[in-house]
Short mmCIF file of N, CA and C in Angstrom, two decimals:
data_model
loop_
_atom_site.label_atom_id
_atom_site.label_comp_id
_atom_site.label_asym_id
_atom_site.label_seq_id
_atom_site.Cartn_x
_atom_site.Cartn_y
_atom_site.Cartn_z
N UNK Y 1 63.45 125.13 70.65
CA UNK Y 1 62.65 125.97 69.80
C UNK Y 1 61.52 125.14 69.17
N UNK Y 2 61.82 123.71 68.57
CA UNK Y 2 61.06 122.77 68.09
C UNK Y 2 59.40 123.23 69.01
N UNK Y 3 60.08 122.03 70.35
CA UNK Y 3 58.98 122.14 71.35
C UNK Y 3 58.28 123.64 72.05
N UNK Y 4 58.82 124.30 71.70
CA UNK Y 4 58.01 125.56 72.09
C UNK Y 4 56.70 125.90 70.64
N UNK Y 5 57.67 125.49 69.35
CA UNK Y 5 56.63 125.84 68.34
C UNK Y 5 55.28 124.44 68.53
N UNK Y 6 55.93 123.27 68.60
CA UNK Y 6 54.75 122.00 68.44
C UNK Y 6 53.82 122.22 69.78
N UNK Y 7 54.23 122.57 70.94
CA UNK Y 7 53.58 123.36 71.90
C UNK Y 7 52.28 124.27 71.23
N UNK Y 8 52.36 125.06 70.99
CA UNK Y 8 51.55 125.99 70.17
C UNK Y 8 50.76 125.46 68.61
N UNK Y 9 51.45 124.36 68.49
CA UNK Y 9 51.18 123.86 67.25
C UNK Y 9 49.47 123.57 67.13
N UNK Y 10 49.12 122.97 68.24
CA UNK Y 10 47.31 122.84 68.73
C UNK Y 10 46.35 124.35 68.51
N UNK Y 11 47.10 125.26 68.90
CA UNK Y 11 46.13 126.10 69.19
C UNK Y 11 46.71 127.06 67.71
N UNK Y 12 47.73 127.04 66.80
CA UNK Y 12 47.88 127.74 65.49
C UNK Y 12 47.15 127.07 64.69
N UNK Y 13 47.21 125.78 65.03
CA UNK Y 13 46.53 124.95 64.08
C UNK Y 13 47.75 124.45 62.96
N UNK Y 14 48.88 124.37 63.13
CA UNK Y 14 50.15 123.97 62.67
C UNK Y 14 50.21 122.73 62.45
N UNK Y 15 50.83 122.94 61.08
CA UNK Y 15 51.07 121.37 60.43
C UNK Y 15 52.72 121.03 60.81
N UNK Y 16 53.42 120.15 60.52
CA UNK Y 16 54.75 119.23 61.12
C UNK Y 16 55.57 120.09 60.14
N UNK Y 17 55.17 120.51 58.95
CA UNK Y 17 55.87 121.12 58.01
C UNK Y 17 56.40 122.65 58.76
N UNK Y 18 54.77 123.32 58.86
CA UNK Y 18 55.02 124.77 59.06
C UNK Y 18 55.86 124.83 60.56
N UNK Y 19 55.77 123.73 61.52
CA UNK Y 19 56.41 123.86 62.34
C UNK Y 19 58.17 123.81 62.14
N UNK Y 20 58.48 123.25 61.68
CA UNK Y 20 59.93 122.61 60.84
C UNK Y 20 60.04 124.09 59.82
N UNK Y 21 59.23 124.76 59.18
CA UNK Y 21 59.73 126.16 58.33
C UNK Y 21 59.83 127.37 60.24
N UNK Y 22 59.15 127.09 60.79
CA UNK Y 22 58.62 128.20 62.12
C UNK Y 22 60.75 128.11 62.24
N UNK Y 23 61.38 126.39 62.78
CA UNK Y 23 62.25 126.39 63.48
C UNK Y 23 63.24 127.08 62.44
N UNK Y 24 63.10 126.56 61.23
CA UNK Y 24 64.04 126.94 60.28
C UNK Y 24 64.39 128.59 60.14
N UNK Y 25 63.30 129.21 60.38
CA UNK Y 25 63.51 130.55 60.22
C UNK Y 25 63.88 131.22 61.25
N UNK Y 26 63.53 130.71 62.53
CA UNK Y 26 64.22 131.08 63.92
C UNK Y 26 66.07 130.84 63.90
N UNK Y 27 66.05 129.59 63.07
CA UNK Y 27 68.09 129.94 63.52
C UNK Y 27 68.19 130.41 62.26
N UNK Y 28 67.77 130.04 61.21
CA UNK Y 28 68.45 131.54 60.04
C UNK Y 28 68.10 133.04 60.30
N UNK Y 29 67.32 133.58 61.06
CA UNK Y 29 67.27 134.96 61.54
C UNK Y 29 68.81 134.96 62.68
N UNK Y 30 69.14 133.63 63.77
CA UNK Y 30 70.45 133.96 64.07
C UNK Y 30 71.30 133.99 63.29
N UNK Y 31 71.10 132.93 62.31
CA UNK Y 31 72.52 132.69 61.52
C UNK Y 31 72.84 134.59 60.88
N UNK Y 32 72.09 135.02 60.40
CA UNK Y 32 71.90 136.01 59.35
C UNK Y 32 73.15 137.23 60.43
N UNK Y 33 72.37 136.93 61.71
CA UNK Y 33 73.47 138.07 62.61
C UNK Y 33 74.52 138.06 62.49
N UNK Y 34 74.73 136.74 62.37
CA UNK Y 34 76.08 136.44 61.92
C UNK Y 34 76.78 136.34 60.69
N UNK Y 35 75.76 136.87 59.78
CA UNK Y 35 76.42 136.94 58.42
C UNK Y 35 76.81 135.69 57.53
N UNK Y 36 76.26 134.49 58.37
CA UNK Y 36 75.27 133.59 57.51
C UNK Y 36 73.72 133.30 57.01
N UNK Y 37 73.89 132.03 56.18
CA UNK Y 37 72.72 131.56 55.95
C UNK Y 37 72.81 130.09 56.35
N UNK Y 38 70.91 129.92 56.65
CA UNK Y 38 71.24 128.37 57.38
C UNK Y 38 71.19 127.32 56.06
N UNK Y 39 71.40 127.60 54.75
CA UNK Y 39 71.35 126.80 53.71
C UNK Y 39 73.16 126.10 53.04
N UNK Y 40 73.92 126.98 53.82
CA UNK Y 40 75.29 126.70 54.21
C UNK Y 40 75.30 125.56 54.57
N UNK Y 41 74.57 125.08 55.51
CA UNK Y 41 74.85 124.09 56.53
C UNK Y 41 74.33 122.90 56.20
N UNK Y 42 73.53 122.69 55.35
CA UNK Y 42 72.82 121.54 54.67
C UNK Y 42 72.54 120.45 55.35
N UNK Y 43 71.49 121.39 56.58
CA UNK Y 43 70.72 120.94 57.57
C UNK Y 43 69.71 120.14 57.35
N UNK Y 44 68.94 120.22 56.28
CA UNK Y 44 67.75 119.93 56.01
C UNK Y 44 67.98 119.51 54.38
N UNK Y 45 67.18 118.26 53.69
CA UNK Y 45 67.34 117.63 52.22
C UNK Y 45 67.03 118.99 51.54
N UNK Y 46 66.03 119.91 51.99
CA UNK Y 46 65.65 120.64 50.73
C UNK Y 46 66.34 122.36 51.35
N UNK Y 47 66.20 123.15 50.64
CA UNK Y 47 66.28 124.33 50.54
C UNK Y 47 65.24 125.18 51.08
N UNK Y 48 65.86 126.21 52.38
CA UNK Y 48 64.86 127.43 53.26
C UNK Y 48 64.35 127.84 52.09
N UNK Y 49 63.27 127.84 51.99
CA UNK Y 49 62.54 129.22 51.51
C UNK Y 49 61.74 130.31 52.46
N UNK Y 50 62.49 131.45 52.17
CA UNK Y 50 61.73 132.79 52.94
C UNK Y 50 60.55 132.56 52.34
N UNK Y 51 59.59 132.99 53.77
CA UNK Y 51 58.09 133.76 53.47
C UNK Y 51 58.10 134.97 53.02
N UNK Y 52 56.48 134.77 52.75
CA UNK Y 52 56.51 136.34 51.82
C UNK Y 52 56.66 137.40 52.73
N UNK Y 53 56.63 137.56 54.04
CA UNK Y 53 57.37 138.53 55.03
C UNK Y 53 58.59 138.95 54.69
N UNK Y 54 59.42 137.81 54.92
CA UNK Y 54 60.81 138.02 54.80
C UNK Y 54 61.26 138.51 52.87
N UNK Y 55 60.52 138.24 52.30
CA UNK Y 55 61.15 138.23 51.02
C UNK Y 55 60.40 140.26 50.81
N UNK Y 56 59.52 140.63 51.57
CA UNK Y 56 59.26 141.55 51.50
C UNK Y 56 59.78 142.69 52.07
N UNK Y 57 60.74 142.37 53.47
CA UNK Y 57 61.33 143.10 54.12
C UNK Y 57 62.61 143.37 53.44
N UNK Y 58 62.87 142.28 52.67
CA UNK Y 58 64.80 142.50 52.27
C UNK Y 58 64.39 143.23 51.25
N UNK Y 59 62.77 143.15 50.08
CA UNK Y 59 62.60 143.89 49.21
C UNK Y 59 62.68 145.34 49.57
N UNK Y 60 62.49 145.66 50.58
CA UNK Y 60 62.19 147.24 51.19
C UNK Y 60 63.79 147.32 51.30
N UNK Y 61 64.46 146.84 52.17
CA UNK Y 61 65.81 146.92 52.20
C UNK Y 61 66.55 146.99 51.22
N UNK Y 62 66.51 146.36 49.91
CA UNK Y 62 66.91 146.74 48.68
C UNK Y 62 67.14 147.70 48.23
N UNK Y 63 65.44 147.78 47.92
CA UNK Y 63 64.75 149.78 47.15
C UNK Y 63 65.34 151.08 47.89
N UNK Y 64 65.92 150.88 49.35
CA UNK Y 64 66.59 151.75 50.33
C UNK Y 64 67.83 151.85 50.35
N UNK Y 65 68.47 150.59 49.05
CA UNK Y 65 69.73 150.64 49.29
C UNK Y 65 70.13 151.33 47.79
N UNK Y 66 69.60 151.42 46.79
CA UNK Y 66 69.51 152.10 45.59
C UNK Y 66 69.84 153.42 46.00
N UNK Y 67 71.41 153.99 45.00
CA UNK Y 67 71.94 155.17 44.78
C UNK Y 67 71.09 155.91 44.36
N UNK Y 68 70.86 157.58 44.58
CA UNK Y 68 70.19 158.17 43.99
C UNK Y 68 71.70 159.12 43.66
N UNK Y 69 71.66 159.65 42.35
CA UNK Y 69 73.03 160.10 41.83
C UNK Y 69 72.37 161.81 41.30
N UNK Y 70 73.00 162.36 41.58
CA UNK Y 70 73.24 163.86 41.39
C UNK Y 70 72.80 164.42 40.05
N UNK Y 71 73.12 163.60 39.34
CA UNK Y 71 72.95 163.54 37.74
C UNK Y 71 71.40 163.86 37.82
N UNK Y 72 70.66 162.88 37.73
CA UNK Y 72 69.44 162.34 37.74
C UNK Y 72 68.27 163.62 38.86
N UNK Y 73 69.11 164.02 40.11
CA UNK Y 73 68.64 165.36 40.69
C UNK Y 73 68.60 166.59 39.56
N UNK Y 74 69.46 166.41 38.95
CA UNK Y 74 69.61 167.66 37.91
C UNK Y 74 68.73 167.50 36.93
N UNK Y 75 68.29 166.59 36.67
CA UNK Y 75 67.32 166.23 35.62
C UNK Y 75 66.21 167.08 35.67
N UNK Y 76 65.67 167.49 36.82
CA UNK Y 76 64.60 167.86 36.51
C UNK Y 76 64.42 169.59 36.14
N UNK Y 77 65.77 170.04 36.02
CA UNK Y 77 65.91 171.45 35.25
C UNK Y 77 65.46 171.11 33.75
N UNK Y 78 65.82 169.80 33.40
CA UNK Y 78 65.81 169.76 31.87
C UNK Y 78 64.43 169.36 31.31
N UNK Y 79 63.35 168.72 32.33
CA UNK Y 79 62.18 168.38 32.18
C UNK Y 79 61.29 169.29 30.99
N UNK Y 80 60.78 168.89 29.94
CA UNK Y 80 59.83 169.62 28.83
C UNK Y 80 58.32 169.97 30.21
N UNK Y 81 57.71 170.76 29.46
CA UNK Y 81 56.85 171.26 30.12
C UNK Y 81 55.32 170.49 30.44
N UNK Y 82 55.41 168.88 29.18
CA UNK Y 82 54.11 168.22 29.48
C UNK Y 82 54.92 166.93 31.20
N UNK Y 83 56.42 167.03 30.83
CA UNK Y 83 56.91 166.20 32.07
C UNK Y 83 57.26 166.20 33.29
N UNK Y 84 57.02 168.25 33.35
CA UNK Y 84 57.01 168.58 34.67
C UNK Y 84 55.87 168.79 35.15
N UNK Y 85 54.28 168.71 34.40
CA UNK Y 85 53.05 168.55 34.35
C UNK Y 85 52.97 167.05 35.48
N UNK Y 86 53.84 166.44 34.77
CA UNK Y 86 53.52 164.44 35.20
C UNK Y 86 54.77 164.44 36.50
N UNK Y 87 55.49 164.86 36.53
CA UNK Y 87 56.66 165.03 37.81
C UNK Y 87 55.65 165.99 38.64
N UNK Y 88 55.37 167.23 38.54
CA UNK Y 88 54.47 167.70 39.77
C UNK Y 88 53.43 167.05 40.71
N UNK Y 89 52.71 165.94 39.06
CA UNK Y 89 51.68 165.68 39.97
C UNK Y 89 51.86 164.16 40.82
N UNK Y 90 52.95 163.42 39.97
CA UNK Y 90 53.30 162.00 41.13
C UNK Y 90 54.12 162.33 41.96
N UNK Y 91 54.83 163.53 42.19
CA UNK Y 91 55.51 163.62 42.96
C UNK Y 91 55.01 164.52 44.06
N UNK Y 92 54.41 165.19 43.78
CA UNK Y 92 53.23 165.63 45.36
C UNK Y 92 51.81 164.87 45.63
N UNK Y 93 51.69 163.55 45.11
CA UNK Y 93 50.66 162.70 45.67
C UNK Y 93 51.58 161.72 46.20
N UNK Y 94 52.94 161.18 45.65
CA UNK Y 94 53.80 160.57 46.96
C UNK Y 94 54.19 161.46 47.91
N UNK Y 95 54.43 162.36 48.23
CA UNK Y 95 55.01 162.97 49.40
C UNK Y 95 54.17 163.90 50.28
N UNK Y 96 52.79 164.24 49.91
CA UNK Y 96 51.76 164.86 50.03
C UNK Y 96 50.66 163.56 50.94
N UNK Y 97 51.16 162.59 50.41
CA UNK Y 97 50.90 160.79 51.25
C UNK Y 97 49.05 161.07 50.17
N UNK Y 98 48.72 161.22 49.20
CA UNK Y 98 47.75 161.23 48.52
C UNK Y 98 47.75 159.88 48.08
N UNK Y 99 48.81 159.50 47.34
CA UNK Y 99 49.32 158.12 46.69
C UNK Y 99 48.55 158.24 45.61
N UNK Y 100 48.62 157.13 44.88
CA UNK Y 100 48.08 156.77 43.41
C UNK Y 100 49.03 155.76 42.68
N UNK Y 101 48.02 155.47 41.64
CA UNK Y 101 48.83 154.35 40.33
C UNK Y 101 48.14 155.74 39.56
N UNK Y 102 50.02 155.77 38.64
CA UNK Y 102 50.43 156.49 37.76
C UNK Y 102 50.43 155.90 36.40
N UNK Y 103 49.81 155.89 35.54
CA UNK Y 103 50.43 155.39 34.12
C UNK Y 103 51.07 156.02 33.60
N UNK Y 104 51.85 156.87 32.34
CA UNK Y 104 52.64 157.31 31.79
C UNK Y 104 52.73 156.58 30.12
N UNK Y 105 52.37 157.35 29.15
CA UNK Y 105 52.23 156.42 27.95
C UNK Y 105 52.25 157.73 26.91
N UNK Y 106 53.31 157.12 26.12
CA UNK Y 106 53.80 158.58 25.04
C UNK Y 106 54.40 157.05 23.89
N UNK Y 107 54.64 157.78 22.83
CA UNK Y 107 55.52 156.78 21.36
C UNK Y 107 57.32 156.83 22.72
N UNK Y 108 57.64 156.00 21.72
CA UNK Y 108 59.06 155.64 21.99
C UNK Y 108 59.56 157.54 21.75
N UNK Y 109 60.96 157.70 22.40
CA UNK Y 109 61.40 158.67 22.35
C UNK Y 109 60.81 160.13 22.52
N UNK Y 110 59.83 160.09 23.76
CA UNK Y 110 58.86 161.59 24.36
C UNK Y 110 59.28 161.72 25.43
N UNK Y 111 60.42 160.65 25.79
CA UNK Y 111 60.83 161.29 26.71
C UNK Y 111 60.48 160.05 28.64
N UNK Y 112 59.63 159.42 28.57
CA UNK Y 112 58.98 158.73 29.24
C UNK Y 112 60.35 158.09 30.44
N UNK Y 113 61.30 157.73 30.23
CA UNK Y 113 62.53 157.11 30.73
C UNK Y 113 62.70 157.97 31.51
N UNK Y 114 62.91 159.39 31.08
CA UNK Y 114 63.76 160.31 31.68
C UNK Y 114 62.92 161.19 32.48
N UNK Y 115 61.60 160.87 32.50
CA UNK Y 115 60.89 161.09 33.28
C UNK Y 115 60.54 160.42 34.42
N UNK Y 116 61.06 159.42 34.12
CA UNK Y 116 61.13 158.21 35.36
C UNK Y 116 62.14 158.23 36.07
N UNK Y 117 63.46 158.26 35.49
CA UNK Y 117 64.80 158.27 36.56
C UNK Y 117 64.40 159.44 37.01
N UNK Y 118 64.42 160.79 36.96
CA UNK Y 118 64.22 162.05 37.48
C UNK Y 118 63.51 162.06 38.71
N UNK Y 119 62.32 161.21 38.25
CA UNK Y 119 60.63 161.31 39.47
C UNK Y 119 61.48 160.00 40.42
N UNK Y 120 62.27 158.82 40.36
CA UNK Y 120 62.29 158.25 40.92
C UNK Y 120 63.75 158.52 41.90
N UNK Y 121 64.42 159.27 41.38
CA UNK Y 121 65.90 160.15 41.90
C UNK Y 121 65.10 160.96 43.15
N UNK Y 122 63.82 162.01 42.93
CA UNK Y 122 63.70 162.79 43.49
C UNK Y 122 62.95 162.05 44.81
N UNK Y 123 62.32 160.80 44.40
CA UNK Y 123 61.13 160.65 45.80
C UNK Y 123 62.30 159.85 46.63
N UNK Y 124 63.09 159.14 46.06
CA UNK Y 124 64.31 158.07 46.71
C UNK Y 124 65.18 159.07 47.54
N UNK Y 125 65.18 160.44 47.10
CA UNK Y 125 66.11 160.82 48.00
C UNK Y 125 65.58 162.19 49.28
N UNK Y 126 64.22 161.71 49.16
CA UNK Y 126 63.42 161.79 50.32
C UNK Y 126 63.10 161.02 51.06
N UNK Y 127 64.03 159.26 50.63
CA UNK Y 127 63.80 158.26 51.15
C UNK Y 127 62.36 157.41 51.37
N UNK Y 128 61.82 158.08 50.32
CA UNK Y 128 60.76 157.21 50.48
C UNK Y 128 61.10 156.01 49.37
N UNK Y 129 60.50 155.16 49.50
CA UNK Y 129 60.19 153.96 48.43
C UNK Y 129 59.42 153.92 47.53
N UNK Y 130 60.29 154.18 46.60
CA UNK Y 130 59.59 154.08 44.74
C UNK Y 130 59.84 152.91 44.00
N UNK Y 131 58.47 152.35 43.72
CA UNK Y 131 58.51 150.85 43.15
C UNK Y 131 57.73 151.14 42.03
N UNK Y 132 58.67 150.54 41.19
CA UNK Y 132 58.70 151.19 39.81
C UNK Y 132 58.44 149.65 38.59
N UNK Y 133 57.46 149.27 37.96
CA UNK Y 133 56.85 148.19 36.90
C UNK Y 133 56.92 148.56 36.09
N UNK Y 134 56.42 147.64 35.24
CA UNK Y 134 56.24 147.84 33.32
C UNK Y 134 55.13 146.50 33.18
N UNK Y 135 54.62 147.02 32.19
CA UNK Y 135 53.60 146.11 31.77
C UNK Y 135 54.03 144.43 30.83
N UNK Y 136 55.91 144.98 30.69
CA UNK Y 136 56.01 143.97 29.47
C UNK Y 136 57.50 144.06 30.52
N UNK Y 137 58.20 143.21 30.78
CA UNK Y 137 59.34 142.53 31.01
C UNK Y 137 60.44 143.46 30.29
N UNK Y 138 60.31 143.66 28.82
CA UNK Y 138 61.76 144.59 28.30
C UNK Y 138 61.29 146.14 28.52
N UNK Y 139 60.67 146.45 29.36
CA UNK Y 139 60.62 147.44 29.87
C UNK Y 139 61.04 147.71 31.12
N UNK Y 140 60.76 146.69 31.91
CA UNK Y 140 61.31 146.63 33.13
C UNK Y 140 62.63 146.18 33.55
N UNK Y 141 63.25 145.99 32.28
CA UNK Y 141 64.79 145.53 32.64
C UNK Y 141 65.59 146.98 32.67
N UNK Y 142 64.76 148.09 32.13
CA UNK Y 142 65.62 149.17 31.75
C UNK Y 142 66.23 149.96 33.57
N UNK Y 143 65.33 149.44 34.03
CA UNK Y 143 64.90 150.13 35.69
C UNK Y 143 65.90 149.05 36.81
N UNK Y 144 67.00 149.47 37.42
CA UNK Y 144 67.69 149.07 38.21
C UNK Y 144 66.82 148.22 39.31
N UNK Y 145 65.80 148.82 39.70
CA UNK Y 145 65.42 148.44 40.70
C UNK Y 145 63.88 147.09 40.48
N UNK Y 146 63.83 147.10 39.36
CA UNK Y 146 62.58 146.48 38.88
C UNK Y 146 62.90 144.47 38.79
N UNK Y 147 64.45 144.86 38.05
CA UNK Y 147 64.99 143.07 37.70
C UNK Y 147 64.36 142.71 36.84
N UNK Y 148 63.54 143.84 35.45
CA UNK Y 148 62.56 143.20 34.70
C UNK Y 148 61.35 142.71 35.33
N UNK Y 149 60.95 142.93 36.55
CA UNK Y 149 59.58 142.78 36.57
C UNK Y 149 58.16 143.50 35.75
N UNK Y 150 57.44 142.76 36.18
CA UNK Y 150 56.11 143.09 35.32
C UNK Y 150 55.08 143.59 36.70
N UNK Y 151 53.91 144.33 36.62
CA UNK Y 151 52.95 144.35 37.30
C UNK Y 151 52.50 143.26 37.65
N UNK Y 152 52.26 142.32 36.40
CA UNK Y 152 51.22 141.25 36.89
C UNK Y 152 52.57 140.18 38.29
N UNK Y 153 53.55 140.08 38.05
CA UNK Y 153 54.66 139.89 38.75
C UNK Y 153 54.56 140.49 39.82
N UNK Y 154 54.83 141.77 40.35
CA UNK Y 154 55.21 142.75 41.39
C UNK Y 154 53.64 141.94 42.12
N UNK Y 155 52.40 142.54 41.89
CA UNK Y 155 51.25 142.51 42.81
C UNK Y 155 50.70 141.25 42.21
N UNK Y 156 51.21 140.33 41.97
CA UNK Y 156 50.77 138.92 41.95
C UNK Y 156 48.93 139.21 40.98
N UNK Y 157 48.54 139.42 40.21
CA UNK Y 157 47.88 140.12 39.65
C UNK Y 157 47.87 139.29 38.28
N UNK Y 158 46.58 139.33 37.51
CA UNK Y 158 46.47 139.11 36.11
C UNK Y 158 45.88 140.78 35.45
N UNK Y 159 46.57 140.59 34.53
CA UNK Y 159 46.27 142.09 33.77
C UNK Y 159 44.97 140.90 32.61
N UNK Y 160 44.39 141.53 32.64
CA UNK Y 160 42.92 141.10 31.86
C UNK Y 160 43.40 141.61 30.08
N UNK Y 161 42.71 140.30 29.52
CA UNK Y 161 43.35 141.08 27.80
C UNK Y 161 41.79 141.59 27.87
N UNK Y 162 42.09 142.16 26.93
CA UNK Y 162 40.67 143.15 26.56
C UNK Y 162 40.47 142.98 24.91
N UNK Y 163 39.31 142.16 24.64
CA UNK Y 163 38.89 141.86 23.43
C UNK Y 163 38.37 143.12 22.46
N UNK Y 164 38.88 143.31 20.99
CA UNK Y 164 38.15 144.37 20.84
C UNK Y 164 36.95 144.00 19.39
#
């Protein structure tokens, strides 16, 4: 595998490193079939790190593996009338394939949470993928699927302060 990648290494333009991550990820994609990892084996001084491919594919695989619970389907009988306003309209620009960035911004207790598990129950169990941020970290811990991420986190991104 080495010599097939350093082979090619001329014309990728490959450094000794990326060739050595190329091999590394070729037997941990076997190992994985097998329901290992090649960091078991303490093949190498340092530690595989997945590319952002791979760290993006298991992310999809994740968000697909998230319960959508019955409860949370029912939710949206109970929706107030400004939250089935905000559920109609993100939820037929995801599935309508319109797309968009949604904000959502009310005081504490309007309801905003429960407008989120509901909208994110309903698109998940159309199987699509709902990736769900917060602007501040203790917001994003509330969301199963988030781990406390932030926007500027998720899309590698600086949120700009705004002087007033």
């Amino acid at each position: 595998m080495a010599e097939d990648f350093a082979r090619i290494k001329g014309q990728m333009h490959l450094s000794e490193n990326d060739v050595l991550q190329k091999v590394l990820r070729g037997i941990n994609h076997t190992l994985k079939a097998l329901g290992r990892h090649i960091n078991e084996f303490k093949l190498v001084s340092f530690q595989y790190v997945p590319n952002e491919y791979e760290r993006f594919i298991r992310e999809i695989a994740s968000e697909k593996n998230i319960p959508v619970l019955d409860e949370h389907l029912r939710g949206i009988h109970k929706l107030n009338s400004q939250q089935k306003i905000a559920f109609d309209t993100i939820y037929n620009a995801t599935t309508l394939d319109s797309g968009g960035v949604f904000f959502v911004d009310g005081p504490g207790g309007t309801g905003k949470s429960f407008l989120y598990t509901v909208l994110l129950a309903h698109i998940r169990s159309k199987r699509y993928i709902a990736l769900i941020v917060a602007f501040s970290g203790i917001q994003g811990s509330k969301y199963q699927s988030t781990q406390g991420q932030t926007y500027s986190v998720k899309f590698h991104s600086r949120v700009a302060k705004q002087t007033s």
